[in-house]
Amino acid sequence: MTGQAALVTGGGSGIGAAIAARLARDGAAVLVADLNAEAAERVAAGITRAGGRALPFTLDVAEPAQAAAAVAAAEQAFGRLRLAICNAGITDRVPVLELELAAFERVLRTNLVGCFVSAQAAARAMARKPEPGGHIVTVSSVSGQFGGTGRAAYGASKGGIETLTKVLAVELAAHGILVNGVAPGPTQIARTAHGPRQRAAFLDRMAIKRYATPEEVAGAVAFLCGPDAGFLAGHIVNVDGGFAAAGVMYDPAEGA
Protein backbone atom coordinates (compact mmCIF):
# COMPACT_ATOMS: atom_id res chain seq x y z
CA MET A 1 0.00 0.00 0.00
CA THR A 2 3.02 2.27 -0.35
CA GLY A 3 1.93 5.73 -1.44
CA GLN A 4 -1.78 4.94 -1.40
CA ALA A 5 -4.19 7.49 0.05
CA ALA A 6 -6.25 6.20 2.98
CA LEU A 7 -9.19 7.52 4.98
CA VAL A 8 -9.69 6.27 8.54
CA THR A 9 -12.87 7.38 10.31
CA GLY A 10 -12.86 7.43 14.08
CA GLY A 11 -9.09 7.64 13.77
CA GLY A 12 -8.56 9.84 16.78
CA SER A 13 -8.45 7.12 19.44
CA GLY A 14 -8.53 3.42 20.24
CA ILE A 15 -8.73 0.97 17.37
CA GLY A 16 -8.99 3.76 14.80
CA ALA A 17 -5.77 5.37 15.96
CA ALA A 18 -3.99 2.01 15.80
CA ILE A 19 -5.32 1.43 12.27
CA ALA A 20 -4.16 4.85 11.12
CA ALA A 21 -0.70 4.26 12.58
CA ARG A 22 -0.42 0.78 11.04
CA LEU A 23 -1.48 1.88 7.56
CA ALA A 24 0.99 4.77 7.72
CA ARG A 25 3.76 2.42 8.85
CA ASP A 26 2.94 0.21 5.85
CA GLY A 27 3.40 3.19 3.55
CA ALA A 28 -0.09 4.67 3.14
CA ALA A 29 -0.78 8.39 3.45
CA VAL A 30 -3.60 8.70 5.97
CA LEU A 31 -6.36 11.22 6.53
CA VAL A 32 -7.18 10.79 10.22
CA ALA A 33 -10.86 11.72 10.47
CA ASP A 34 -12.62 12.12 13.79
CA LEU A 35 -15.41 14.17 15.37
CA ASN A 36 -12.86 15.14 18.02
CA ALA A 37 -10.57 17.56 16.17
CA GLU A 38 -7.89 17.57 18.88
CA ALA A 39 -7.73 13.78 18.91
CA ALA A 40 -7.38 13.63 15.12
CA GLU A 41 -4.60 16.23 15.24
CA ARG A 42 -2.79 14.33 17.98
CA VAL A 43 -2.83 11.04 16.07
CA ALA A 44 -1.82 12.66 12.77
CA ALA A 45 1.03 14.48 14.49
CA GLY A 46 2.26 11.23 16.04
CA ILE A 47 2.29 9.54 12.64
CA THR A 48 4.20 12.46 11.15
CA ARG A 49 6.78 12.39 13.95
CA ALA A 50 7.29 8.67 13.25
CA GLY A 51 8.11 9.44 9.63
CA GLY A 52 4.72 8.75 8.09
CA ARG A 53 2.32 10.94 6.14
CA ALA A 54 -0.93 11.98 7.79
CA LEU A 55 -3.32 14.89 8.12
CA PRO A 56 -6.22 15.42 10.55
CA PHE A 57 -9.80 16.07 9.50
CA THR A 58 -12.83 16.90 11.61
CA LEU A 59 -15.70 14.66 10.53
CA ASP A 60 -19.26 13.76 11.51
CA VAL A 61 -19.44 10.45 9.64
CA ALA A 62 -23.23 10.52 9.28
CA GLU A 63 -23.21 13.79 7.32
CA PRO A 64 -22.88 13.08 3.57
CA ALA A 65 -21.44 16.50 2.76
CA GLN A 66 -18.74 16.09 5.42
CA ALA A 67 -17.90 12.57 4.26
CA ALA A 68 -17.55 13.80 0.69
CA ALA A 69 -15.35 16.65 1.93
CA ALA A 70 -13.12 14.19 3.78
CA VAL A 71 -12.64 12.13 0.64
CA ALA A 72 -11.87 15.28 -1.34
CA ALA A 73 -9.36 16.41 1.29
CA ALA A 74 -7.61 13.03 1.23
CA GLU A 75 -7.36 13.11 -2.56
CA GLN A 76 -6.18 16.70 -2.68
CA ALA A 77 -3.42 15.97 -0.17
CA PHE A 78 -2.40 12.44 -1.15
CA GLY A 79 -3.82 11.53 -4.56
CA ARG A 80 -6.47 9.04 -5.61
CA LEU A 81 -8.25 7.44 -2.63
CA ARG A 82 -7.61 3.71 -2.54
CA LEU A 83 -8.19 2.71 1.08
CA ALA A 84 -11.10 3.55 3.38
CA ILE A 85 -11.61 2.21 6.89
CA CYS A 86 -15.11 2.80 8.26
CA ASN A 87 -14.31 2.54 11.94
CA ALA A 88 -16.12 5.40 13.72
CA GLY A 89 -18.47 4.20 16.43
CA ILE A 90 -19.90 4.79 19.87
CA THR A 91 -21.09 2.44 22.59
CA ASP A 92 -24.18 2.49 24.77
CA ARG A 93 -25.05 -0.19 27.34
CA VAL A 94 -28.66 0.21 28.44
CA PRO A 95 -31.27 -2.49 29.19
CA VAL A 96 -34.05 -2.72 26.59
CA LEU A 97 -36.76 -1.67 29.03
CA GLU A 98 -34.85 1.50 29.88
CA LEU A 99 -33.47 2.41 26.45
CA GLU A 100 -34.91 5.63 25.07
CA LEU A 101 -35.54 5.99 21.36
CA ALA A 102 -33.24 9.01 21.09
CA ALA A 103 -30.36 7.01 22.54
CA PHE A 104 -31.08 4.07 20.22
CA GLU A 105 -31.14 6.36 17.19
CA ARG A 106 -27.94 8.13 18.29
CA VAL A 107 -25.98 4.90 18.27
CA LEU A 108 -27.41 3.76 14.93
CA ARG A 109 -26.76 7.16 13.39
CA THR A 110 -23.08 7.13 14.27
CA ASN A 111 -22.31 3.45 13.81
CA LEU A 112 -24.54 2.19 10.99
CA VAL A 113 -25.54 5.35 9.12
CA GLY A 114 -22.01 6.69 9.53
CA CYS A 115 -20.55 3.49 8.09
CA PHE A 116 -22.87 3.67 5.08
CA VAL A 117 -22.27 7.37 4.43
CA SER A 118 -18.48 7.16 4.68
CA ALA A 119 -18.30 3.94 2.65
CA GLN A 120 -20.53 5.41 -0.04
CA ALA A 121 -18.43 8.57 -0.30
CA ALA A 122 -15.24 6.52 -0.53
CA ALA A 123 -16.74 4.12 -3.08
CA ARG A 124 -17.87 6.94 -5.33
CA ALA A 125 -14.30 8.19 -5.49
CA MET A 126 -12.79 4.74 -5.96
CA ALA A 127 -15.25 3.87 -8.75
CA ARG A 128 -14.23 6.82 -10.91
CA LYS A 129 -12.67 6.03 -14.25
CA PRO A 130 -9.96 5.62 -15.32
CA GLU A 131 -8.46 2.91 -13.12
CA PRO A 132 -11.24 2.35 -10.60
CA GLY A 133 -10.54 0.21 -7.57
CA GLY A 134 -9.67 0.13 -3.91
CA HIS A 135 -10.30 -1.49 -0.55
CA ILE A 136 -13.01 -0.62 1.96
CA VAL A 137 -12.86 -2.21 5.40
CA THR A 138 -15.69 -1.84 7.89
CA VAL A 139 -15.37 -2.34 11.63
CA SER A 140 -18.24 -4.16 13.30
CA SER A 141 -18.11 -6.21 16.52
CA VAL A 142 -18.90 -9.64 17.89
CA SER A 143 -21.75 -7.81 19.62
CA GLY A 144 -23.39 -7.69 16.19
CA GLN A 145 -23.33 -11.50 15.99
CA PHE A 146 -24.81 -12.47 19.36
CA GLY A 147 -27.48 -11.25 21.70
CA GLY A 148 -25.82 -9.53 24.64
CA THR A 149 -27.32 -7.75 27.62
CA GLY A 150 -27.48 -3.99 27.32
CA ARG A 151 -26.57 -4.02 23.65
CA ALA A 152 -29.85 -3.43 21.82
CA ALA A 153 -28.57 -0.31 20.07
CA TYR A 154 -24.92 -1.25 19.75
CA GLY A 155 -25.60 -4.83 18.67
CA ALA A 156 -28.23 -3.78 16.13
CA SER A 157 -25.86 -1.21 14.63
CA LYS A 158 -22.98 -3.65 14.36
CA GLY A 159 -25.16 -6.44 12.97
CA GLY A 160 -26.35 -3.96 10.37
CA ILE A 161 -22.77 -3.11 9.48
CA GLU A 162 -22.02 -6.77 8.77
CA THR A 163 -24.93 -7.10 6.35
CA LEU A 164 -24.09 -3.74 4.80
CA THR A 165 -20.53 -4.98 4.27
CA LYS A 166 -21.78 -7.94 2.26
CA VAL A 167 -24.09 -5.78 0.15
CA LEU A 168 -21.29 -3.32 -0.57
CA ALA A 169 -18.99 -6.20 -1.51
CA VAL A 170 -21.50 -7.62 -3.98
CA GLU A 171 -22.27 -4.29 -5.62
CA LEU A 172 -18.81 -2.76 -5.70
CA ALA A 173 -16.70 -5.70 -6.87
CA ALA A 174 -17.60 -4.83 -10.46
CA HIS A 175 -15.77 -1.54 -9.92
CA GLY A 176 -12.65 -3.24 -8.59
CA ILE A 177 -13.50 -2.28 -5.01
CA LEU A 178 -13.02 -5.05 -2.47
CA VAL A 179 -15.13 -4.67 0.68
CA ASN A 180 -14.54 -6.72 3.80
CA GLY A 181 -14.87 -6.18 7.53
CA VAL A 182 -13.32 -6.96 10.87
CA ALA A 183 -15.32 -7.80 13.98
CA PRO A 184 -13.26 -7.19 17.11
CA GLY A 185 -14.02 -9.03 20.29
CA PRO A 186 -13.19 -7.41 23.62
CA THR A 187 -10.30 -5.04 23.00
CA GLN A 188 -8.24 -3.15 25.54
CA ILE A 189 -9.05 0.49 24.81
CA ALA A 190 -10.13 3.39 26.97
CA ARG A 191 -13.75 3.01 25.85
CA THR A 192 -13.79 -0.60 27.03
CA ALA A 193 -14.27 0.15 30.71
CA HIS A 194 -15.30 -3.37 31.66
CA GLY A 195 -15.56 -4.26 35.30
CA PRO A 196 -14.37 -7.62 36.69
CA ARG A 197 -17.70 -9.41 36.18
CA GLN A 198 -17.99 -8.29 32.55
CA ARG A 199 -14.37 -9.22 31.85
CA ALA A 200 -14.94 -12.66 33.36
CA ALA A 201 -18.06 -13.15 31.21
CA PHE A 202 -16.03 -12.50 28.08
CA LEU A 203 -12.93 -14.43 29.08
CA ASP A 204 -14.95 -17.50 30.05
CA ARG A 205 -15.97 -17.84 26.39
CA MET A 206 -12.60 -17.07 24.84
CA ALA A 207 -9.97 -19.59 23.80
CA ILE A 208 -7.28 -16.92 24.15
CA LYS A 209 -7.70 -15.72 27.70
CA ARG A 210 -7.03 -12.02 27.28
CA TYR A 211 -8.36 -8.95 25.52
CA ALA A 212 -7.03 -7.96 22.12
CA THR A 213 -4.76 -4.99 21.64
CA PRO A 214 -5.83 -2.31 19.14
CA GLU A 215 -2.71 -3.14 17.16
CA GLU A 216 -3.92 -6.72 16.65
CA VAL A 217 -7.16 -5.45 15.14
CA ALA A 218 -5.16 -3.04 13.00
CA GLY A 219 -3.08 -5.95 11.72
CA ALA A 220 -6.20 -7.67 10.38
CA VAL A 221 -7.31 -4.43 8.73
CA ALA A 222 -3.89 -4.03 7.10
CA PHE A 223 -4.13 -7.56 5.70
CA LEU A 224 -7.54 -6.80 4.18
CA CYS A 225 -6.08 -3.68 2.56
CA GLY A 226 -3.15 -5.53 1.03
CA PRO A 227 -2.47 -7.63 -2.07
CA ASP A 228 -2.78 -10.92 -0.20
CA ALA A 229 -6.49 -10.17 0.25
CA GLY A 230 -7.02 -9.67 -3.48
CA PHE A 231 -9.61 -12.45 -3.78
CA LEU A 232 -11.57 -11.71 -0.61
CA ALA A 233 -14.92 -9.94 -0.79
CA GLY A 234 -17.74 -9.76 1.73
CA HIS A 235 -15.90 -11.49 4.56
CA ILE A 236 -16.07 -10.53 8.22
CA VAL A 237 -12.83 -11.43 9.98
CA ASN A 238 -13.39 -11.97 13.69
CA VAL A 239 -10.49 -10.70 15.77
CA ASP A 240 -11.94 -12.10 18.95
CA GLY A 241 -9.65 -14.61 20.59
CA GLY A 242 -11.97 -17.47 19.67
CA PHE A 243 -15.08 -15.89 21.21
CA ALA A 244 -17.35 -16.71 18.28
CA ALA A 245 -15.98 -20.24 17.99
CA ALA A 246 -16.78 -21.17 21.58
CA GLY A 247 -19.65 -23.24 22.85
CA VAL A 248 -19.80 -24.80 26.30
CA MET A 249 -16.37 -24.47 27.87
CA TYR A 250 -15.27 -26.32 31.00
CA ASP A 251 -12.43 -28.46 32.20
CA PRO A 252 -13.39 -32.17 31.81
CA ALA A 253 -10.95 -32.96 34.60
CA GLU A 254 -13.37 -31.25 36.97
CA GLY A 255 -16.08 -33.79 36.14
CA ALA A 256 -19.45 -33.50 34.47
Coordinates of C-alpha atoms in Angstrom, one line a residue:
M1 CA 0.0 0.0 0.0
T2 CA 3.0 2.3 -0.3
G3 CA 1.9 5.7 -1.4
Q4 CA -1.8 4.9 -1.4
A5 CA -4.2 7.5 0.0
A6 CA -6.2 6.2 3.0
L7 CA -9.2 7.5 5.0
V8 CA -9.7 6.3 8.5
T9 CA -12.9 7.4 10.3
G10 CA -12.9 7.4 14.1
G11 CA -9.1 7.6 13.8
G12 CA -8.6 9.8 16.8
S13 CA -8.4 7.1 19.4
G14 CA -8.5 3.4 20.2
I15 CA -8.7 1.0 17.4
G16 CA -9.0 3.8 14.8
A17 CA -5.8 5.4 16.0
A18 CA -4.0 2.0 15.8
I19 CA -5.3 1.4 12.3
A20 CA -4.2 4.8 11.1
A21 CA -0.7 4.3 12.6
R22 CA -0.4 0.8 11.0
L23 CA -1.5 1.9 7.6
A24 CA 1.0 4.8 7.7
R25 CA 3.8 2.4 8.8
D26 CA 2.9 0.2 5.9
G27 CA 3.4 3.2 3.5
A28 CA -0.1 4.7 3.1
A29 CA -0.8 8.4 3.5
V30 CA -3.6 8.7 6.0
L31 CA -6.4 11.2 6.5
V32 CA -7.2 10.8 10.2
A33 CA -10.9 11.7 10.5
D34 CA -12.6 12.1 13.8
L35 CA -15.4 14.2 15.4
N36 CA -12.9 15.1 18.0
A37 CA -10.6 17.6 16.2
E38 CA -7.9 17.6 18.9
A39 CA -7.7 13.8 18.9
A40 CA -7.4 13.6 15.1
E41 CA -4.6 16.2 15.2
R42 CA -2.8 14.3 18.0
V43 CA -2.8 11.0 16.1
A44 CA -1.8 12.7 12.8
A45 CA 1.0 14.5 14.5
G46 CA 2.3 11.2 16.0
I47 CA 2.3 9.5 12.6
T48 CA 4.2 12.5 11.1
R49 CA 6.8 12.4 13.9
A50 CA 7.3 8.7 13.3
G51 CA 8.1 9.4 9.6
G52 CA 4.7 8.8 8.1
R53 CA 2.3 10.9 6.1
A54 CA -0.9 12.0 7.8
L55 CA -3.3 14.9 8.1
P56 CA -6.2 15.4 10.6
F57 CA -9.8 16.1 9.5
T58 CA -12.8 16.9 11.6
L59 CA -15.7 14.7 10.5
D60 CA -19.3 13.8 11.5
V61 CA -19.4 10.5 9.6
A62 CA -23.2 10.5 9.3
E63 CA -23.2 13.8 7.3
P64 CA -22.9 13.1 3.6
A65 CA -21.4 16.5 2.8
Q66 CA -18.7 16.1 5.4
A67 CA -17.9 12.6 4.3
A68 CA -17.5 13.8 0.7
A69 CA -15.3 16.7 1.9
A70 CA -13.1 14.2 3.8
V71 CA -12.6 12.1 0.6
A72 CA -11.9 15.3 -1.3
A73 CA -9.4 16.4 1.3
A74 CA -7.6 13.0 1.2
E75 CA -7.4 13.1 -2.6
Q76 CA -6.2 16.7 -2.7
A77 CA -3.4 16.0 -0.2
F78 CA -2.4 12.4 -1.2
G79 CA -3.8 11.5 -4.6
R80 CA -6.5 9.0 -5.6
L81 CA -8.3 7.4 -2.6
R82 CA -7.6 3.7 -2.5
L83 CA -8.2 2.7 1.1
A84 CA -11.1 3.5 3.4
I85 CA -11.6 2.2 6.9
C86 CA -15.1 2.8 8.3
N87 CA -14.3 2.5 11.9
A88 CA -16.1 5.4 13.7
G89 CA -18.5 4.2 16.4
I90 CA -19.9 4.8 19.9
T91 CA -21.1 2.4 22.6
D92 CA -24.2 2.5 24.8
R93 CA -25.0 -0.2 27.3
V94 CA -28.7 0.2 28.4
P95 CA -31.3 -2.5 29.2
V96 CA -34.0 -2.7 26.6
L97 CA -36.8 -1.7 29.0
E98 CA -34.9 1.5 29.9
L99 CA -33.5 2.4 26.4
E100 CA -34.9 5.6 25.1
L101 CA -35.5 6.0 21.4
A102 CA -33.2 9.0 21.1
A103 CA -30.4 7.0 22.5
F104 CA -31.1 4.1 20.2
E105 CA -31.1 6.4 17.2
R106 CA -27.9 8.1 18.3
V107 CA -26.0 4.9 18.3
L108 CA -27.4 3.8 14.9
R109 CA -26.8 7.2 13.4
T110 CA -23.1 7.1 14.3
N111 CA -22.3 3.5 13.8
L112 CA -24.5 2.2 11.0
V113 CA -25.5 5.3 9.1
G114 CA -22.0 6.7 9.5
C115 CA -20.5 3.5 8.1
F116 CA -22.9 3.7 5.1
V117 CA -22.3 7.4 4.4
S118 CA -18.5 7.2 4.7
A119 CA -18.3 3.9 2.7
Q120 CA -20.5 5.4 0.0
A121 CA -18.4 8.6 -0.3
A122 CA -15.2 6.5 -0.5
A123 CA -16.7 4.1 -3.1
R124 CA -17.9 6.9 -5.3
A125 CA -14.3 8.2 -5.5
M126 CA -12.8 4.7 -6.0
A127 CA -15.2 3.9 -8.8
R128 CA -14.2 6.8 -10.9
K129 CA -12.7 6.0 -14.2
P130 CA -10.0 5.6 -15.3
E131 CA -8.5 2.9 -13.1
P132 CA -11.2 2.3 -10.6
G133 CA -10.5 0.2 -7.6
G134 CA -9.7 0.1 -3.9
H135 CA -10.3 -1.5 -0.6
I136 CA -13.0 -0.6 2.0
V137 CA -12.9 -2.2 5.4
T138 CA -15.7 -1.8 7.9
V139 CA -15.4 -2.3 11.6
S140 CA -18.2 -4.2 13.3
S141 CA -18.1 -6.2 16.5
V142 CA -18.9 -9.6 17.9
S143 CA -21.8 -7.8 19.6
G144 CA -23.4 -7.7 16.2
Q145 CA -23.3 -11.5 16.0
F146 CA -24.8 -12.5 19.4
G147 CA -27.5 -11.3 21.7
G148 CA -25.8 -9.5 24.6
T149 CA -27.3 -7.8 27.6
G150 CA -27.5 -4.0 27.3
R151 CA -26.6 -4.0 23.6
A152 CA -29.8 -3.4 21.8
A153 CA -28.6 -0.3 20.1
Y154 CA -24.9 -1.3 19.7
G155 CA -25.6 -4.8 18.7
A156 CA -28.2 -3.8 16.1
S157 CA -25.9 -1.2 14.6
K158 CA -23.0 -3.7 14.4
G159 CA -25.2 -6.4 13.0
G160 CA -26.4 -4.0 10.4
I161 CA -22.8 -3.1 9.5
E162 CA -22.0 -6.8 8.8
T163 CA -24.9 -7.1 6.4
L164 CA -24.1 -3.7 4.8
T165 CA -20.5 -5.0 4.3
K166 CA -21.8 -7.9 2.3
V167 CA -24.1 -5.8 0.1
L168 CA -21.3 -3.3 -0.6
A169 CA -19.0 -6.2 -1.5
V170 CA -21.5 -7.6 -4.0
E171 CA -22.3 -4.3 -5.6
L172 CA -18.8 -2.8 -5.7
A173 CA -16.7 -5.7 -6.9
A174 CA -17.6 -4.8 -10.5
H175 CA -15.8 -1.5 -9.9
G176 CA -12.6 -3.2 -8.6
I177 CA -13.5 -2.3 -5.0
L178 CA -13.0 -5.0 -2.5
V179 CA -15.1 -4.7 0.7
N180 CA -14.5 -6.7 3.8
G181 CA -14.9 -6.2 7.5
V182 CA -13.3 -7.0 10.9
A183 CA -15.3 -7.8 14.0
P184 CA -13.3 -7.2 17.1
G185 CA -14.0 -9.0 20.3
P186 CA -13.2 -7.4 23.6
T187 CA -10.3 -5.0 23.0
Q188 CA -8.2 -3.1 25.5
I189 CA -9.0 0.5 24.8
A190 CA -10.1 3.4 27.0
R191 CA -13.7 3.0 25.8
T192 CA -13.8 -0.6 27.0
A193 CA -14.3 0.2 30.7
H194 CA -15.3 -3.4 31.7
G195 CA -15.6 -4.3 35.3
P196 CA -14.4 -7.6 36.7
R197 CA -17.7 -9.4 36.2
Q198 CA -18.0 -8.3 32.6
R199 CA -14.4 -9.2 31.9
A200 CA -14.9 -12.7 33.4
A201 CA -18.1 -13.2 31.2
F202 CA -16.0 -12.5 28.1
L203 CA -12.9 -14.4 29.1
D204 CA -15.0 -17.5 30.0
R205 CA -16.0 -17.8 26.4
M206 CA -12.6 -17.1 24.8
A207 CA -10.0 -19.6 23.8
I208 CA -7.3 -16.9 24.2
K209 CA -7.7 -15.7 27.7
R210 CA -7.0 -12.0 27.3
Y211 CA -8.4 -8.9 25.5
A212 CA -7.0 -8.0 22.1
T213 CA -4.8 -5.0 21.6
P214 CA -5.8 -2.3 19.1
E215 CA -2.7 -3.1 17.2
E216 CA -3.9 -6.7 16.6
V217 CA -7.2 -5.5 15.1
A218 CA -5.2 -3.0 13.0
G219 CA -3.1 -5.9 11.7
A220 CA -6.2 -7.7 10.4
V221 CA -7.3 -4.4 8.7
A222 CA -3.9 -4.0 7.1
F223 CA -4.1 -7.6 5.7
L224 CA -7.5 -6.8 4.2
C225 CA -6.1 -3.7 2.6
G226 CA -3.2 -5.5 1.0
P227 CA -2.5 -7.6 -2.1
D228 CA -2.8 -10.9 -0.2
A229 CA -6.5 -10.2 0.2
G230 CA -7.0 -9.7 -3.5
F231 CA -9.6 -12.4 -3.8
L232 CA -11.6 -11.7 -0.6
A233 CA -14.9 -9.9 -0.8
G234 CA -17.7 -9.8 1.7
H235 CA -15.9 -11.5 4.6
I236 CA -16.1 -10.5 8.2
V237 CA -12.8 -11.4 10.0
N238 CA -13.4 -12.0 13.7
V239 CA -10.5 -10.7 15.8
D240 CA -11.9 -12.1 18.9
G241 CA -9.6 -14.6 20.6
G242 CA -12.0 -17.5 19.7
F243 CA -15.1 -15.9 21.2
A244 CA -17.4 -16.7 18.3
A245 CA -16.0 -20.2 18.0
A246 CA -16.8 -21.2 21.6
G247 CA -19.7 -23.2 22.8
V248 CA -19.8 -24.8 26.3
M249 CA -16.4 -24.5 27.9
Y250 CA -15.3 -26.3 31.0
D251 CA -12.4 -28.5 32.2
P252 CA -13.4 -32.2 31.8
A253 CA -10.9 -33.0 34.6
E254 CA -13.4 -31.3 37.0
G255 CA -16.1 -33.8 36.1
A256 CA -19.5 -33.5 34.5

